[in-house]
Short mmCIF file of C-alpha atoms and ligand atoms in Angstrom, two decimals:
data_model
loop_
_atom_site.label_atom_id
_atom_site.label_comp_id
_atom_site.label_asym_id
_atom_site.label_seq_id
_atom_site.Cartn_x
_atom_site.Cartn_y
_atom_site.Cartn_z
CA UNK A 25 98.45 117.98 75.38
CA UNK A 26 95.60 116.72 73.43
CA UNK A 27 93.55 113.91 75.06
CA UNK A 28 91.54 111.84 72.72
CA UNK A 29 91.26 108.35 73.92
CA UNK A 30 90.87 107.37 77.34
CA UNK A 31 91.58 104.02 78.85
CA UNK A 32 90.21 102.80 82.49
CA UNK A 33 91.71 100.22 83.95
CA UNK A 34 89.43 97.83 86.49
CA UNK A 35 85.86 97.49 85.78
CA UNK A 36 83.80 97.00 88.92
CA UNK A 37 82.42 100.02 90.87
CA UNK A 38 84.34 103.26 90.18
CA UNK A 39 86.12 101.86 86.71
CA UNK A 40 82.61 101.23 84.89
CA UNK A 41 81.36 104.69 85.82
CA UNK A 42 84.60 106.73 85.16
CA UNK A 43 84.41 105.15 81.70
CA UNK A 44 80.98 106.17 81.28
CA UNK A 45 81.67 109.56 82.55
CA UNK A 46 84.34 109.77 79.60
CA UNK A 47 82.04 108.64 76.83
CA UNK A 48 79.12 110.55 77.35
CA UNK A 49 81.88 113.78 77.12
CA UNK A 50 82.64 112.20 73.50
CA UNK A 51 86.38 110.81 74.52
CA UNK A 52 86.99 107.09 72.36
CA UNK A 53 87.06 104.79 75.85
CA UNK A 54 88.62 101.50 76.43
CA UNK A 55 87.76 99.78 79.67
CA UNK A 56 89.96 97.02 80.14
CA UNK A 57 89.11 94.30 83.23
CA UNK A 58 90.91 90.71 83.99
CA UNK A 59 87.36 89.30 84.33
CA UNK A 60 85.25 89.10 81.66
CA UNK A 61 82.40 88.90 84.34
CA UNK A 62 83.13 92.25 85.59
CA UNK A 63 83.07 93.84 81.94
CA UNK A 64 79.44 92.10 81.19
CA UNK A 65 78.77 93.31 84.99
CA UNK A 66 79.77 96.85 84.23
CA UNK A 67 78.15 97.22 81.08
CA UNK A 68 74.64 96.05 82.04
CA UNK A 69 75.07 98.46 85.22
CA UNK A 70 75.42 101.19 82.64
CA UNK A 71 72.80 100.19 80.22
CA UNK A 72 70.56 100.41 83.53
CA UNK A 73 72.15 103.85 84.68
CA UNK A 74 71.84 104.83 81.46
CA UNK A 75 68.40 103.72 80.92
CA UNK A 76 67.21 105.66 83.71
CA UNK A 77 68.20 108.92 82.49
CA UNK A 78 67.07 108.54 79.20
CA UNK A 79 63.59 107.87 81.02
CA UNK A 80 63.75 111.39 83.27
CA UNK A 81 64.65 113.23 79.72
CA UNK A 82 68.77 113.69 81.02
CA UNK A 83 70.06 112.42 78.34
CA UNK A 84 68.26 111.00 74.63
CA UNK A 85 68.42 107.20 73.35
CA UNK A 86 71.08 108.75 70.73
CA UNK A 87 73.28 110.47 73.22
CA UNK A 88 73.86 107.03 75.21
CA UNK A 89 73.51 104.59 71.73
CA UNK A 90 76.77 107.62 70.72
CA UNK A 91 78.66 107.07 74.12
CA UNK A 92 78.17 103.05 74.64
CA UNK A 93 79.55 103.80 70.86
CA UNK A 94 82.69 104.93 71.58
CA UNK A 95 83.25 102.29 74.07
CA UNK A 96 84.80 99.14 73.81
CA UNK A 97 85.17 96.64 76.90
CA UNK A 98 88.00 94.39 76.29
CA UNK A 99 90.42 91.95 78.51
CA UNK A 100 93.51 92.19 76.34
CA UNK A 101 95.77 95.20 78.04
CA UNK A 102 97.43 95.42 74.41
CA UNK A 103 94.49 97.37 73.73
CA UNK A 104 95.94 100.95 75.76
CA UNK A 105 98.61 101.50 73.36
CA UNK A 106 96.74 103.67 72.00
CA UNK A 107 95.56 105.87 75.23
CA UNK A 108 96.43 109.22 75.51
CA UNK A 109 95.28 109.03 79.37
CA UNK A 110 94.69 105.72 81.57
CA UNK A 111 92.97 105.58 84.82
CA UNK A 112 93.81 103.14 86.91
CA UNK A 113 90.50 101.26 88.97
CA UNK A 114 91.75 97.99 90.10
CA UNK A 115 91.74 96.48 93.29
CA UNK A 116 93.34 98.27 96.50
CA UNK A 117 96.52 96.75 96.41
CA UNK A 118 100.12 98.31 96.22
CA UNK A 119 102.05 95.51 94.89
CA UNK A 120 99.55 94.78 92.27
CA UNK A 121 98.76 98.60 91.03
CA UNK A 122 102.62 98.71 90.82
CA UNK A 123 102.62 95.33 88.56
CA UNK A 124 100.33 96.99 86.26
CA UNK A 125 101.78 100.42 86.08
CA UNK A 126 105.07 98.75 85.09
CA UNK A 127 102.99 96.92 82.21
CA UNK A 128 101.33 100.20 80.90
CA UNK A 129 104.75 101.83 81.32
CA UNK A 130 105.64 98.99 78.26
CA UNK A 131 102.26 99.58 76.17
CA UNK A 132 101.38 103.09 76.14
CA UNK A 133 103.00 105.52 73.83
CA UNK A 134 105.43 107.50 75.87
CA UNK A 135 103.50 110.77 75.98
CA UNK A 136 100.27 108.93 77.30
CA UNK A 137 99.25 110.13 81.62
CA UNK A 138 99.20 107.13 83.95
CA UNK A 139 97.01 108.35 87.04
CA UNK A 140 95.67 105.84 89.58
CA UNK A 141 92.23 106.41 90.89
CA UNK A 142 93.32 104.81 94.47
CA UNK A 143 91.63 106.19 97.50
CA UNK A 144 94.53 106.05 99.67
CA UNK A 145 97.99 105.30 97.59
CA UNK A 146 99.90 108.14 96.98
CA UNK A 147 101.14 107.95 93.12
CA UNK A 148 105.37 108.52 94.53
CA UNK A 149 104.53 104.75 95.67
CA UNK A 150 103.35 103.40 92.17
CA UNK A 151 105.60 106.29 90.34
CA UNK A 152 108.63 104.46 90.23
CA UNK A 153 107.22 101.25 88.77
CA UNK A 154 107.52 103.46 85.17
CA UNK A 155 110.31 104.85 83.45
CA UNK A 156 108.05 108.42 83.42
CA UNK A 157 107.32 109.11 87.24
CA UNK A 158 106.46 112.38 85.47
CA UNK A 159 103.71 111.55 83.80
CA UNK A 160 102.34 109.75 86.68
CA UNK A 161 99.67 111.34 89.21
CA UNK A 162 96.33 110.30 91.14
CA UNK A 163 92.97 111.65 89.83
CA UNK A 164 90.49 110.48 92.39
CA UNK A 165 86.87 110.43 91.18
CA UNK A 166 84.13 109.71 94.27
CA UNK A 167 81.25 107.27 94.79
CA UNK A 168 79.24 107.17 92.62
CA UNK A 169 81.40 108.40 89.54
CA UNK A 170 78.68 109.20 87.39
CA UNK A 171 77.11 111.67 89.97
CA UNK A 172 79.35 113.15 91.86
CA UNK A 173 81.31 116.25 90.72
CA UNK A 174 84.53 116.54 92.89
CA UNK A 175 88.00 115.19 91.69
CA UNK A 176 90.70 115.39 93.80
CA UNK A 177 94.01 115.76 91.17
CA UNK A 178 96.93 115.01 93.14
CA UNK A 179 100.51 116.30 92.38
CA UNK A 180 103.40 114.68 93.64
CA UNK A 181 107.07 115.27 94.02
CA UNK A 182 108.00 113.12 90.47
CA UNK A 183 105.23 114.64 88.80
CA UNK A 184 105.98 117.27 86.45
CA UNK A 185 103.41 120.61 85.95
CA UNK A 186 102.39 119.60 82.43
CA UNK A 187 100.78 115.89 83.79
CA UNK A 188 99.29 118.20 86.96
CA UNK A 189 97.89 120.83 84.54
CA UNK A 190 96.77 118.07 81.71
CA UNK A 191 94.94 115.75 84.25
CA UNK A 192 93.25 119.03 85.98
CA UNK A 193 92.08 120.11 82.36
CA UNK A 194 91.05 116.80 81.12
CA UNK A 195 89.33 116.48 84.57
CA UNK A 196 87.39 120.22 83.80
CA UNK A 197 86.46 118.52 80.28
CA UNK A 198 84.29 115.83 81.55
CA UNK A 199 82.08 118.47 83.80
CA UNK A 200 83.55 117.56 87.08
CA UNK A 201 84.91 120.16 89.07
CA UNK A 202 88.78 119.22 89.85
CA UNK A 203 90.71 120.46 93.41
CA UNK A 204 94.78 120.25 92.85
CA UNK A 205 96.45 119.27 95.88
CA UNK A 206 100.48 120.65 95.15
CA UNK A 207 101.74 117.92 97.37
CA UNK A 208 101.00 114.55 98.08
CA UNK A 209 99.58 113.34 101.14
CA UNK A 210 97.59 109.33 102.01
CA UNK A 211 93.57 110.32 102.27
CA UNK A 212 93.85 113.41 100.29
CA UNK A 213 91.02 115.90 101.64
CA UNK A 214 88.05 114.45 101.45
CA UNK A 215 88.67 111.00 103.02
CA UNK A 216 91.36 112.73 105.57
CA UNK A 217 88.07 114.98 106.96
CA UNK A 218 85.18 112.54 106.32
CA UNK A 219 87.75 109.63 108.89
CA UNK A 220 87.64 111.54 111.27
CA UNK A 221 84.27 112.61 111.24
CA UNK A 222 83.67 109.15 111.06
CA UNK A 223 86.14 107.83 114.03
CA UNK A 224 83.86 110.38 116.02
CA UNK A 225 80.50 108.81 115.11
CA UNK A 226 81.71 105.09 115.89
CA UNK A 227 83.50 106.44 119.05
CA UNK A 228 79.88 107.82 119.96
CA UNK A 229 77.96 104.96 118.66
CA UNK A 230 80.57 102.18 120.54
CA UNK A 231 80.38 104.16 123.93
CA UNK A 232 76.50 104.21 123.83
CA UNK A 233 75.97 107.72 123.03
CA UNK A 234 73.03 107.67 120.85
CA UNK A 235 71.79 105.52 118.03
CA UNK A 236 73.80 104.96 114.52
CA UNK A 237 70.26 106.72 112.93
CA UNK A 238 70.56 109.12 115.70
CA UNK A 239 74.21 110.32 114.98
CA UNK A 240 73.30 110.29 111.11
CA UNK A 241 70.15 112.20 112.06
CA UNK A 242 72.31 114.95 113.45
CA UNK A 243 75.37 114.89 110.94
CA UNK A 244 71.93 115.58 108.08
CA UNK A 245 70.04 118.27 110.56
CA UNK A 246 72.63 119.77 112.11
CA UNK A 247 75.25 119.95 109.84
CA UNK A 248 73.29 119.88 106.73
CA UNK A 249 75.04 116.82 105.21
CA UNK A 250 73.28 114.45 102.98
CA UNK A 251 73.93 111.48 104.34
CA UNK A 252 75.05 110.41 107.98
CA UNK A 253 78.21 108.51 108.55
CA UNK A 254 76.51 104.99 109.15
CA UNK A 255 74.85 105.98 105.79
CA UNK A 256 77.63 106.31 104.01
CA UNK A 257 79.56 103.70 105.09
CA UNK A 258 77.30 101.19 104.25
CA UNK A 259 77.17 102.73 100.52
CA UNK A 260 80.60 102.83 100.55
CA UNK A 261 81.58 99.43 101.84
CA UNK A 262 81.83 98.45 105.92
CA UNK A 263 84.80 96.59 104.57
CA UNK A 264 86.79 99.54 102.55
CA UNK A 265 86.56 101.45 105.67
CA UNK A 266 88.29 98.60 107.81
CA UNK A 267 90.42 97.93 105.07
CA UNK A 268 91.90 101.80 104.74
CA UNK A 269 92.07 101.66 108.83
CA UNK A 270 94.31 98.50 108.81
CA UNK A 271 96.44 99.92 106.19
CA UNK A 272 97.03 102.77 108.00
CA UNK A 273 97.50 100.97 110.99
CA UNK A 274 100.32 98.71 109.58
CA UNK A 275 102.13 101.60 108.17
CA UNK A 276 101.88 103.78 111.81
CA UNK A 277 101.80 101.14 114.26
CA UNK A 278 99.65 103.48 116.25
CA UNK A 279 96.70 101.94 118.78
CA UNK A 280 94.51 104.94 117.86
CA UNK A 281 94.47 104.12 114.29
CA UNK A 282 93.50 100.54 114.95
CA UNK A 283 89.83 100.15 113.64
CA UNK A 284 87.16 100.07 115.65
CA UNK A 285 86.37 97.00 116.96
CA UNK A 286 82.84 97.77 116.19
CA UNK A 287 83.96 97.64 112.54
CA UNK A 288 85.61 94.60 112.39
CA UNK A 289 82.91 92.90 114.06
CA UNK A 290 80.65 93.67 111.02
CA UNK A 291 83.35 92.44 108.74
CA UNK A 292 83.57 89.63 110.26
CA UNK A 293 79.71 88.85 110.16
CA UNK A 294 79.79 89.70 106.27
CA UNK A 295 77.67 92.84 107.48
CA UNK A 296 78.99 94.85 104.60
CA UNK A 297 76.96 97.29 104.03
CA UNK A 298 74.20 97.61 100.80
CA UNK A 299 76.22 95.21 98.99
CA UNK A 300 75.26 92.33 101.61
CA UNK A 301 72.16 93.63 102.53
CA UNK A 302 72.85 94.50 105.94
CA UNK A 303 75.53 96.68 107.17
CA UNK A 304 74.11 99.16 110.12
CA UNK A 305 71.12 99.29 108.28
CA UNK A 306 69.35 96.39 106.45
CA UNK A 307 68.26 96.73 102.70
CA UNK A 308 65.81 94.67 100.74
CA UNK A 309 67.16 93.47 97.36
P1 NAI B 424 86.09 96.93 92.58
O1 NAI B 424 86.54 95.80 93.42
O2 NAI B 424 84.65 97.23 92.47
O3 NAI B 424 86.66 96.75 91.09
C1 NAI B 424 88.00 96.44 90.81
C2 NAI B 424 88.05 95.76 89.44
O4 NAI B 424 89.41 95.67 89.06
C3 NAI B 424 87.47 94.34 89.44
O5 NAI B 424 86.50 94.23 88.41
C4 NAI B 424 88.68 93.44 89.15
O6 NAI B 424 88.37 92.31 88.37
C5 NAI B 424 89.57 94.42 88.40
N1 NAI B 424 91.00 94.10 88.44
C6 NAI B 424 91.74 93.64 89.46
N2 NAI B 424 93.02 93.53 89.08
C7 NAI B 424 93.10 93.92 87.80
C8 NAI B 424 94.16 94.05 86.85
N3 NAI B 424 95.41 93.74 87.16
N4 NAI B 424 93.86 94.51 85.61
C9 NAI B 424 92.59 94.83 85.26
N5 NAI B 424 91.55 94.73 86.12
C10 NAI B 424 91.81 94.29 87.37
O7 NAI B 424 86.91 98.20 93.13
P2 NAI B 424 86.45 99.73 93.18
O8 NAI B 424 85.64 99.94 94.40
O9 NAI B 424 85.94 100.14 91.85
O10 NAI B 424 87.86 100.43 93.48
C11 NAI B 424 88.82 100.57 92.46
C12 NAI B 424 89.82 101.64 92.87
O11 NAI B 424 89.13 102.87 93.08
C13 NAI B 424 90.56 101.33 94.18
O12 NAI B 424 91.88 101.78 94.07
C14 NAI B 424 89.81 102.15 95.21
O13 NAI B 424 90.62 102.57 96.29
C15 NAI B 424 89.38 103.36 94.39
N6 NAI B 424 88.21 104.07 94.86
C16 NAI B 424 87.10 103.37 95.29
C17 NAI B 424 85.98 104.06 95.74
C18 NAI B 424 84.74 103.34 96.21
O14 NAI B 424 83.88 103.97 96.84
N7 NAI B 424 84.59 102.05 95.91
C19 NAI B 424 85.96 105.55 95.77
C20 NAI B 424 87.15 106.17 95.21
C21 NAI B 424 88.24 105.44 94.81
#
């Protein structure tokens, strides 16, 4: 199947970028956001990420003056009718992905791919919201969009090998380097390895141990990763990682999935991570 325009659903962190990603490979991109704030948001994040690789010679003023080109940032959904492929970047939420992906179902053109970029919903729980579970899959791009490579392409049981094999290949066309996992499963890889890697640091860190910088300080040395656990979390969001915990907790019931009471002591201070300032770290503006 031929993929020419792209639409991205949810403008705030991973939507803006994703679009971006798109443009610069020369796909037509609609990013479509229920806030006009976060569209002006989003684009002058990209005119600044943007701006600073035209500066280190990665990309020329025509390159990103072409891709901003192709782009258009609207708030009407009626705009995807004309997507061949939509990624879905809104906000965490079941019952609200599942609103929307009922609403595309209505607006796209019946061949278009509905994939949800979701961190933790598998698509069989947004599938059935459609009259084309088929077509319907999870591509999940990874923090920051516009840098990292990997993009976990997730199969599941209503989706048919065509959608698998279109969303891998689409994925290959933007320079990313897709995984396909044949069956669905909540965390995919990535996130399934990184929480527990993570459970381990806050167990250390909570039971005196050593130091957060200490236990990051080892996870870079040691095991040669770029950024320790603390790190990362407060990139990613103090909150997101509480937030996936108490999902998962609800769903099992299970005391050992409960999160760390550590964690939802910063979440309850507002220590957020970068995004606040001060998550286990503290960051000037
Ligand atoms: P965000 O909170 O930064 O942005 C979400 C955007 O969606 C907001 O601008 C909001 O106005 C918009 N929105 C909400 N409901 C909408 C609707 N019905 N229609 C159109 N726009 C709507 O969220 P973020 O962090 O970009 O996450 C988006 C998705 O990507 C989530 O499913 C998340 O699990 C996933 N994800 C997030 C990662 C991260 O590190 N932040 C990494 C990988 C996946």
């Amino acid at each position: 199947m031929q993929i020419n325009k792209v639409a991205v659903i949810g403008a705030g962190t991973m939507g803006a970028q994703i679009a971006m990603v798109c443009a610069l490979k020369g796909y037509d991109v609609l990013l479509n956001d229920i806030e006009e704030s976060s569209l002006a948001k989003a684009r002058e994040s990209l005119a600044g990420h943007m701006n600073r690789r035209i500066e280190k010679g990665k990309l020329t003023e025509q390159e990103v003056e072409a891709a901003f080109g192709r782009m258009s940032f609207v708030t009407d959904l009626n705009a995807v009718k004309e997507a061949d492929f939509v990624v879905e970047a809104i906000v965490e939420k079941l019952d609200v992905k599942r609103e929307l992906f009922s609403k595309l179902d209505t607006l796209t053109n019946d061949h278009a791919i509905l994939a949800t970029n979701s961190s933790t919903i598998v698509s069989s729980k947004i599938a059935d919201a459609t009259s084309r579970p088929a077509n319907v899959c999870n591509v999940h791009f990874f923090n920051p969009p516009l840098v990292m490579e990997l993009v976990e392409v997730v199969k599941g049981p209503h989706t048919s090998d065509e959608t698998a094999k279109t969303a891998f290949d689409f994925i290959q066309t933007l320079g990313k380097t897709p995984v396909l996992l044949k069956k669905e499963i909540s965390g995919f890889i990535a996130n399934r390895i990184l929480g527990k890697l993570t459970d381990e640091a806050v167990f250390l860190l909570e039971n005196g141990y050593a130091t957060h910088e200490e236990i990051d300080v080892v996870c870079k040395k040691a095991l040669n990763h770029p950024i320790g656990p603390f790190a990362l979390m407060d990139l990613t969001g103090i909150d997101v990682n509480y937030f996936v915990r108490s999902q998962r907790y609800q769903e099992t019931g299970d005391e050992a999935d409960k999160p760390a009471a550590l964690i939802q002591e910063k979440v309850e201070k507002g220590e957020l991570g970068r995004k606040t300032g001060k998550g286990f770290y503290e960051y000037s503006s």
